[in-house]
Amino acid sequence: MRRLSILKFLNNKSSAYLIAGIFLVLSILLGISIGSVSVPILTIIKIIGAKLFGVISLKDIDPMYSSIVLNIRLPRVILSGLVGASLAIAGAAFQGLLRNPLADPYTLGVSSGASVGAVLTLFFQLTIPFIGSFTLPLLSILFSILTIFLVLTFASKIERSLRVETIILTGIIFSSFLGAIISLMIALTGDELRQIIGWLLGSVSMRGWEYIKIIIPFFIIGTGILTYNAKELNAMSFGEERAQHLGVNVQKRKLIILIAGSILTGAAVAVSGTIGFVGLVIPHLSRLLWGPDHRHLLPLSIITGSGFLILADLISRTIIAPTELPIGVITALVGAPVFAIILLQRKRMERSG
């Protein structure tokens, strides 16, 4: 009886947003509070309140705390939250579109394409005139979109109907090939080697407010497109033929969703490097907890993915302080076992059902 009431509470959409929201708020507060210098949570609330609403003056707060929160930890927490949210919603959309829990920006080759664009930008120190700091995300997005187009084109040559299995297998092929190109560039790199290796391992360290300005426009565009197509994702999750009977232009919507996911992935990879498992585990976990309706799954994945990556970043910079681990290492260490458990539970449910 108690178990049924707990499941009913979790399945309630208001409860789902409440739980996810509390998780995100706690993650933000912990991410800002914990570090080489601990900042009291009440002080954090006062500083953010003073900055946003002017309720109290920052003069009444220790300048050291204000500097740590506003210049170091808050931008880092916001950036990691935006990256986690971007990867999670992209993964949720890809899994719903392709009806496969293994589908995410990495298995489709999108993140590898974005990585090639970013590494080329760092390798040749490219700067497009009049764009400046937006060169890195734009080239990452361009290469991620180009990669998904190549994957779809190649898959269509194998099979005109573009079956899910064909797209995923093609994505894995392209991902392996692009990974080899990145390795080649690293082997040819001289002084930039340390910067590129550090970037590839994934980090949001010392990025600052500038990188938040870089990712935000792409996050808004990609998220807006995907949430607008939530109903179409619901229809396509039951199969392409059924979606067509419901009046969905499947090929057009599939293209739009893949491009939106590529925009989100490209921007996230550009500012933080390669961070795996967020787009794989978080949407799948959210789907298990709160159901497959994309009208709620997408925003819940955003909130949960954001909180998850903030906590992963917190662990990466504190677990062996003062040395900092790459955030991608933490997400892989946490994500791989969790995903394995999810798959085992899924298999048991299939056998029992």
Short mmCIF file of C-alpha atoms in Angstrom, two decimals:
data_model
loop_
_atom_site.label_atom_id
_atom_site.label_comp_id
_atom_site.label_asym_id
_atom_site.label_seq_id
_atom_site.Cartn_x
_atom_site.Cartn_y
_atom_site.Cartn_z
CA MET A 1 0.00 0.00 0.00
CA ARG A 2 2.81 2.39 0.93
CA ARG A 3 4.68 1.51 -2.26
CA LEU A 4 1.59 2.31 -4.35
CA SER A 5 1.18 5.70 -2.67
CA ILE A 6 4.86 6.53 -3.31
CA LEU A 7 4.51 5.57 -7.00
CA LYS A 8 1.33 7.65 -7.25
CA PHE A 9 3.14 10.62 -5.72
CA LEU A 10 6.08 10.24 -8.17
CA ASN A 11 3.77 9.92 -11.18
CA ASN A 12 1.89 13.08 -10.28
CA LYS A 13 3.27 15.79 -12.59
CA SER A 14 3.13 18.54 -9.94
CA SER A 15 5.12 16.29 -7.58
CA ALA A 16 7.58 15.52 -10.38
CA TYR A 17 8.33 19.21 -10.96
CA LEU A 18 8.52 19.81 -7.20
CA ILE A 19 11.03 16.95 -6.68
CA ALA A 20 13.12 17.96 -9.71
CA GLY A 21 13.03 21.64 -8.67
CA ILE A 22 14.13 20.88 -5.10
CA PHE A 23 16.94 18.68 -6.47
CA LEU A 24 18.13 21.53 -8.75
CA VAL A 25 17.97 24.20 -6.02
CA LEU A 26 19.90 22.00 -3.56
CA SER A 27 22.48 21.23 -6.25
CA ILE A 28 22.97 24.95 -6.95
CA LEU A 29 23.33 25.83 -3.27
CA LEU A 30 25.77 22.97 -2.63
CA GLY A 31 27.74 23.79 -5.78
CA ILE A 32 28.19 27.39 -4.64
CA SER A 33 28.70 26.65 -0.95
CA ILE A 34 31.28 23.85 -0.98
CA GLY A 35 34.90 24.41 -1.96
CA SER A 36 38.32 25.37 -0.59
CA VAL A 37 36.48 28.18 1.22
CA SER A 38 33.01 27.22 2.48
CA VAL A 39 30.33 29.85 1.97
CA PRO A 40 27.30 29.67 4.31
CA ILE A 41 24.06 28.99 2.43
CA LEU A 42 22.33 31.96 4.08
CA THR A 43 25.15 34.20 2.85
CA ILE A 44 24.72 32.82 -0.69
CA ILE A 45 21.01 33.62 -0.60
CA LYS A 46 21.76 37.17 0.65
CA ILE A 47 24.37 37.77 -2.09
CA ILE A 48 22.12 36.50 -4.90
CA GLY A 49 19.16 38.41 -3.45
CA ALA A 50 21.23 41.61 -3.24
CA LYS A 51 22.44 41.19 -6.83
CA LEU A 52 19.05 40.34 -8.33
CA PHE A 53 16.57 42.32 -6.22
CA GLY A 54 18.70 44.85 -4.31
CA VAL A 55 17.00 43.81 -1.06
CA ILE A 56 20.20 44.38 0.91
CA SER A 57 23.51 46.03 0.04
CA LEU A 58 26.56 43.95 -0.83
CA LYS A 59 28.48 46.27 1.51
CA ASP A 60 26.84 44.43 4.41
CA ILE A 61 28.37 41.12 3.23
CA ASP A 62 31.99 39.95 3.52
CA PRO A 63 33.69 41.07 0.24
CA MET A 64 35.59 37.76 0.07
CA TYR A 65 32.33 35.78 0.03
CA SER A 66 30.82 38.15 -2.56
CA SER A 67 33.84 37.75 -4.85
CA ILE A 68 33.89 33.94 -4.54
CA VAL A 69 30.16 33.61 -5.21
CA LEU A 70 29.71 36.17 -8.01
CA ASN A 71 33.01 35.80 -9.87
CA ILE A 72 33.95 32.13 -9.43
CA ARG A 73 31.29 29.70 -8.23
CA LEU A 74 27.99 31.14 -9.48
CA PRO A 75 29.11 31.39 -13.15
CA ARG A 76 30.61 27.90 -12.90
CA VAL A 77 27.40 26.45 -11.46
CA ILE A 78 25.22 28.21 -14.06
CA LEU A 79 27.46 27.03 -16.92
CA SER A 80 27.52 23.41 -15.73
CA GLY A 81 23.74 23.59 -15.28
CA LEU A 82 23.23 24.86 -18.83
CA VAL A 83 25.53 22.18 -20.27
CA GLY A 84 23.77 19.42 -18.31
CA ALA A 85 20.36 20.73 -19.36
CA SER A 86 21.40 20.94 -23.04
CA LEU A 87 22.77 17.39 -23.15
CA ALA A 88 19.81 15.96 -21.22
CA ILE A 89 17.06 17.48 -23.40
CA ALA A 90 18.97 16.57 -26.58
CA GLY A 91 19.27 12.97 -25.32
CA ALA A 92 15.56 12.86 -24.38
CA ALA A 93 14.58 14.07 -27.85
CA PHE A 94 16.88 11.60 -29.63
CA GLN A 95 15.65 8.68 -27.49
CA GLY A 96 12.01 9.59 -28.16
CA LEU A 97 12.57 10.17 -31.87
CA LEU A 98 14.47 6.93 -32.43
CA ARG A 99 12.56 4.91 -29.80
CA ASN A 100 15.80 3.59 -28.35
CA PRO A 101 17.31 4.17 -24.86
CA LEU A 102 20.82 3.93 -26.37
CA ALA A 103 20.25 6.95 -28.61
CA ASP A 104 22.03 10.10 -27.46
CA PRO A 105 24.28 12.79 -29.00
CA TYR A 106 27.30 10.49 -28.67
CA THR A 107 25.92 7.30 -30.24
CA LEU A 108 24.60 9.35 -33.18
CA GLY A 109 28.02 10.91 -33.82
CA VAL A 110 26.74 14.45 -33.14
CA SER A 111 29.11 15.16 -30.25
CA SER A 112 32.08 13.74 -32.19
CA GLY A 113 31.28 16.11 -35.05
CA ALA A 114 31.03 19.03 -32.61
CA SER A 115 34.36 17.97 -31.06
CA VAL A 116 36.06 17.99 -34.48
CA GLY A 117 34.78 21.53 -35.11
CA ALA A 118 35.98 22.71 -31.70
CA VAL A 119 39.38 21.01 -31.95
CA LEU A 120 39.93 22.53 -35.43
CA THR A 121 39.09 25.96 -34.00
CA LEU A 122 41.56 25.49 -31.12
CA PHE A 123 44.19 23.83 -33.34
CA PHE A 124 44.25 26.60 -35.97
CA GLN A 125 43.22 29.34 -33.48
CA LEU A 126 40.41 30.36 -35.81
CA THR A 127 38.41 33.56 -35.29
CA ILE A 128 35.67 34.56 -37.70
CA PRO A 129 35.53 38.37 -38.20
CA PHE A 130 32.64 40.17 -36.43
CA ILE A 131 31.80 36.98 -34.48
CA GLY A 132 34.79 36.76 -32.12
CA SER A 133 34.12 34.46 -29.15
CA PHE A 134 31.11 32.89 -30.92
CA THR A 135 33.48 31.28 -33.47
CA LEU A 136 33.99 28.21 -31.26
CA PRO A 137 30.29 27.34 -30.68
CA LEU A 138 29.25 28.21 -34.23
CA LEU A 139 31.87 25.94 -35.79
CA SER A 140 31.03 23.19 -33.29
CA ILE A 141 27.33 23.47 -34.18
CA LEU A 142 28.13 23.62 -37.90
CA PHE A 143 30.16 20.41 -37.70
CA SER A 144 27.55 18.68 -35.51
CA ILE A 145 24.77 19.52 -38.02
CA LEU A 146 27.03 18.49 -40.92
CA THR A 147 27.70 15.18 -39.15
CA ILE A 148 24.01 14.41 -38.60
CA PHE A 149 23.31 15.22 -42.27
CA LEU A 150 26.11 12.86 -43.35
CA VAL A 151 24.80 10.17 -40.99
CA LEU A 152 21.27 10.50 -42.40
CA THR A 153 22.51 10.61 -46.01
CA PHE A 154 24.69 7.55 -45.55
CA ALA A 155 21.89 5.71 -43.69
CA SER A 156 19.43 6.53 -46.51
CA LYS A 157 21.84 5.01 -49.03
CA ILE A 158 21.79 1.77 -47.01
CA GLU A 159 18.04 1.86 -46.37
CA ARG A 160 15.57 4.38 -47.78
CA SER A 161 13.14 4.11 -44.87
CA LEU A 162 15.83 5.33 -42.43
CA ARG A 163 15.12 2.72 -39.77
CA VAL A 164 16.26 3.49 -36.22
CA GLU A 165 18.83 0.67 -36.11
CA THR A 166 20.43 1.88 -39.36
CA ILE A 167 20.74 5.48 -38.10
CA ILE A 168 22.32 4.39 -34.78
CA LEU A 169 24.79 2.02 -36.47
CA THR A 170 25.74 4.75 -38.97
CA GLY A 171 26.18 7.21 -36.10
CA ILE A 172 28.54 4.83 -34.30
CA ILE A 173 30.58 4.39 -37.53
CA PHE A 174 30.90 8.16 -37.99
CA SER A 175 31.69 8.66 -34.30
CA SER A 176 34.59 6.19 -34.52
CA PHE A 177 35.90 7.82 -37.71
CA LEU A 178 35.71 11.35 -36.28
CA GLY A 179 37.36 10.14 -33.07
CA ALA A 180 40.28 8.95 -35.20
CA ILE A 181 40.51 12.40 -36.85
CA ILE A 182 40.63 14.06 -33.41
CA SER A 183 43.39 11.64 -32.32
CA LEU A 184 45.34 12.50 -35.49
CA MET A 185 45.07 16.24 -34.77
CA ILE A 186 46.23 15.66 -31.19
CA ALA A 187 49.21 13.66 -32.46
CA LEU A 188 50.16 16.58 -34.76
CA THR A 189 49.67 19.21 -32.05
CA GLY A 190 52.57 20.96 -30.41
CA ASP A 191 52.05 23.65 -27.79
CA GLU A 192 48.25 23.42 -27.97
CA LEU A 193 48.28 19.75 -26.86
CA ARG A 194 47.63 20.46 -23.18
CA GLN A 195 44.74 22.83 -23.94
CA ILE A 196 43.07 20.41 -26.38
CA ILE A 197 43.49 17.34 -24.13
CA GLY A 198 42.10 19.27 -21.14
CA TRP A 199 39.18 20.49 -23.22
CA LEU A 200 38.39 17.00 -24.60
CA LEU A 201 38.20 15.51 -21.10
CA GLY A 202 35.44 17.96 -20.20
CA SER A 203 35.54 20.87 -17.77
CA VAL A 204 33.69 24.04 -16.80
CA SER A 205 36.61 25.36 -14.75
CA MET A 206 37.57 29.04 -15.09
CA ARG A 207 35.08 29.67 -17.90
CA GLY A 208 33.33 32.65 -16.34
CA TRP A 209 30.34 34.71 -17.47
CA GLU A 210 31.69 34.98 -21.04
CA TYR A 211 31.00 31.31 -21.75
CA ILE A 212 27.49 31.59 -20.29
CA LYS A 213 26.78 34.36 -22.82
CA ILE A 214 28.06 32.04 -25.56
CA ILE A 215 25.82 29.05 -24.75
CA ILE A 216 22.58 30.82 -23.71
CA PRO A 217 21.31 31.87 -27.18
CA PHE A 218 21.82 28.36 -28.59
CA PHE A 219 20.26 26.80 -25.48
CA ILE A 220 17.13 28.98 -25.89
CA ILE A 221 16.85 28.21 -29.63
CA GLY A 222 17.39 24.44 -29.30
CA THR A 223 15.16 24.07 -26.24
CA GLY A 224 12.41 26.17 -27.83
CA ILE A 225 12.37 24.04 -31.00
CA LEU A 226 12.29 20.74 -29.09
CA THR A 227 9.56 21.76 -26.63
CA TYR A 228 7.49 23.09 -29.55
CA ASN A 229 7.75 19.62 -31.13
CA ALA A 230 6.89 17.70 -27.92
CA LYS A 231 3.52 16.48 -29.26
CA GLU A 232 5.16 15.29 -32.49
CA LEU A 233 7.77 13.43 -30.42
CA ASN A 234 4.93 11.74 -28.55
CA ALA A 235 3.40 10.62 -31.84
CA MET A 236 6.72 9.41 -33.31
CA SER A 237 7.59 7.47 -30.17
CA PHE A 238 4.77 5.06 -31.15
CA GLY A 239 6.31 4.50 -34.60
CA GLU A 240 6.65 6.50 -37.80
CA GLU A 241 3.68 4.86 -39.55
CA ARG A 242 1.32 5.67 -36.69
CA ALA A 243 2.66 9.24 -36.53
CA GLN A 244 1.93 9.68 -40.24
CA HIS A 245 -1.64 8.47 -39.70
CA LEU A 246 -1.97 11.13 -36.98
CA GLY A 247 -0.98 13.81 -39.52
CA VAL A 248 2.68 14.29 -38.58
CA ASN A 249 5.11 15.10 -41.41
CA VAL A 250 7.63 12.55 -40.12
CA GLN A 251 10.62 13.33 -42.35
CA LYS A 252 10.34 17.10 -41.76
CA ARG A 253 9.88 16.78 -38.00
CA LYS A 254 12.69 14.23 -37.74
CA LEU A 255 15.05 16.66 -39.48
CA ILE A 256 14.00 19.60 -37.29
CA ILE A 257 14.44 17.60 -34.06
CA LEU A 258 17.84 16.27 -35.12
CA ILE A 259 19.04 19.79 -36.02
CA ALA A 260 17.76 21.22 -32.71
CA GLY A 261 19.53 18.44 -30.80
CA SER A 262 22.69 19.14 -32.80
CA ILE A 263 22.53 22.86 -31.92
CA LEU A 264 22.26 22.03 -28.20
CA THR A 265 25.04 19.43 -28.35
CA GLY A 266 27.37 21.61 -30.42
CA ALA A 267 27.02 24.58 -28.05
CA ALA A 268 27.50 22.36 -24.95
CA VAL A 269 30.59 20.66 -26.39
CA ALA A 270 32.04 24.05 -27.41
CA VAL A 271 31.97 25.50 -23.88
CA SER A 272 32.69 22.39 -21.80
CA GLY A 273 34.33 19.74 -23.98
CA THR A 274 33.27 16.12 -24.19
CA ILE A 275 31.01 15.06 -21.31
CA GLY A 276 29.37 11.68 -21.71
CA PHE A 277 26.41 9.80 -20.20
CA VAL A 278 24.34 12.88 -19.27
CA GLY A 279 22.25 12.63 -22.44
CA LEU A 280 22.02 8.87 -22.04
CA VAL A 281 21.18 8.29 -18.38
CA ILE A 282 19.20 11.37 -17.30
CA PRO A 283 16.40 11.17 -19.93
CA HIS A 284 16.05 7.43 -19.43
CA LEU A 285 15.87 7.82 -15.65
CA SER A 286 13.35 10.68 -15.99
CA ARG A 287 11.24 8.54 -18.31
CA LEU A 288 11.22 5.67 -15.82
CA LEU A 289 10.27 7.96 -12.93
CA TRP A 290 7.77 10.28 -14.61
CA GLY A 291 6.59 8.66 -17.82
CA PRO A 292 7.19 9.08 -21.56
CA ASP A 293 5.04 12.18 -22.26
CA HIS A 294 7.54 14.57 -23.88
CA ARG A 295 5.50 17.62 -22.88
CA HIS A 296 6.75 16.91 -19.34
CA LEU A 297 9.76 14.67 -20.04
CA LEU A 298 11.70 17.41 -21.86
CA PRO A 299 11.44 20.09 -19.12
CA LEU A 300 12.00 17.50 -16.37
CA SER A 301 15.12 16.26 -18.19
CA ILE A 302 16.35 19.86 -18.36
CA ILE A 303 15.93 20.36 -14.61
CA THR A 304 17.35 16.95 -13.60
CA GLY A 305 20.23 17.07 -16.10
CA SER A 306 21.17 20.53 -14.88
CA GLY A 307 21.24 19.45 -11.21
CA PHE A 308 23.13 16.25 -12.04
CA LEU A 309 25.98 18.02 -13.85
CA ILE A 310 26.27 20.68 -11.13
CA LEU A 311 26.78 17.88 -8.56
CA ALA A 312 29.18 16.04 -10.89
CA ASP A 313 31.24 19.23 -11.25
CA LEU A 314 31.19 19.70 -7.46
CA ILE A 315 32.58 16.18 -6.98
CA SER A 316 35.20 16.68 -9.72
CA ARG A 317 36.72 19.73 -7.98
CA THR A 318 36.48 18.53 -4.36
CA ILE A 319 37.04 14.76 -4.28
CA ILE A 320 40.86 15.01 -4.53
CA ALA A 321 41.26 18.75 -3.86
CA PRO A 322 43.30 20.78 -4.68
CA THR A 323 43.64 18.66 -7.85
CA GLU A 324 40.62 18.80 -10.12
CA LEU A 325 39.33 15.81 -12.06
CA PRO A 326 37.79 16.20 -15.53
CA ILE A 327 34.00 16.34 -15.16
CA GLY A 328 33.63 13.74 -17.93
CA VAL A 329 35.39 11.20 -15.70
CA ILE A 330 32.82 11.73 -12.93
CA THR A 331 29.80 11.49 -15.25
CA ALA A 332 31.19 8.26 -16.72
CA LEU A 333 31.92 6.76 -13.28
CA VAL A 334 28.40 7.60 -12.09
CA GLY A 335 26.56 7.16 -15.38
CA ALA A 336 27.91 3.78 -16.52
CA PRO A 337 26.87 1.81 -13.39
CA VAL A 338 23.50 3.62 -13.18
CA PHE A 339 22.76 2.86 -16.80
CA ALA A 340 23.80 -0.78 -16.29
CA ILE A 341 21.37 -1.04 -13.34
CA ILE A 342 18.58 0.53 -15.42
CA LEU A 343 19.16 -1.98 -18.22
CA LEU A 344 19.16 -4.91 -15.77
CA GLN A 345 15.90 -3.74 -14.19
CA ARG A 346 14.38 -3.27 -17.64
CA LYS A 347 15.39 -6.83 -18.60
CA ARG A 348 13.90 -8.23 -15.38
CA MET A 349 10.64 -6.37 -15.99
CA GLU A 350 10.47 -7.77 -19.54
CA ARG A 351 11.00 -11.33 -18.22
CA SER A 352 8.46 -10.97 -15.42
CA GLY A 353 5.94 -9.21 -17.69
#
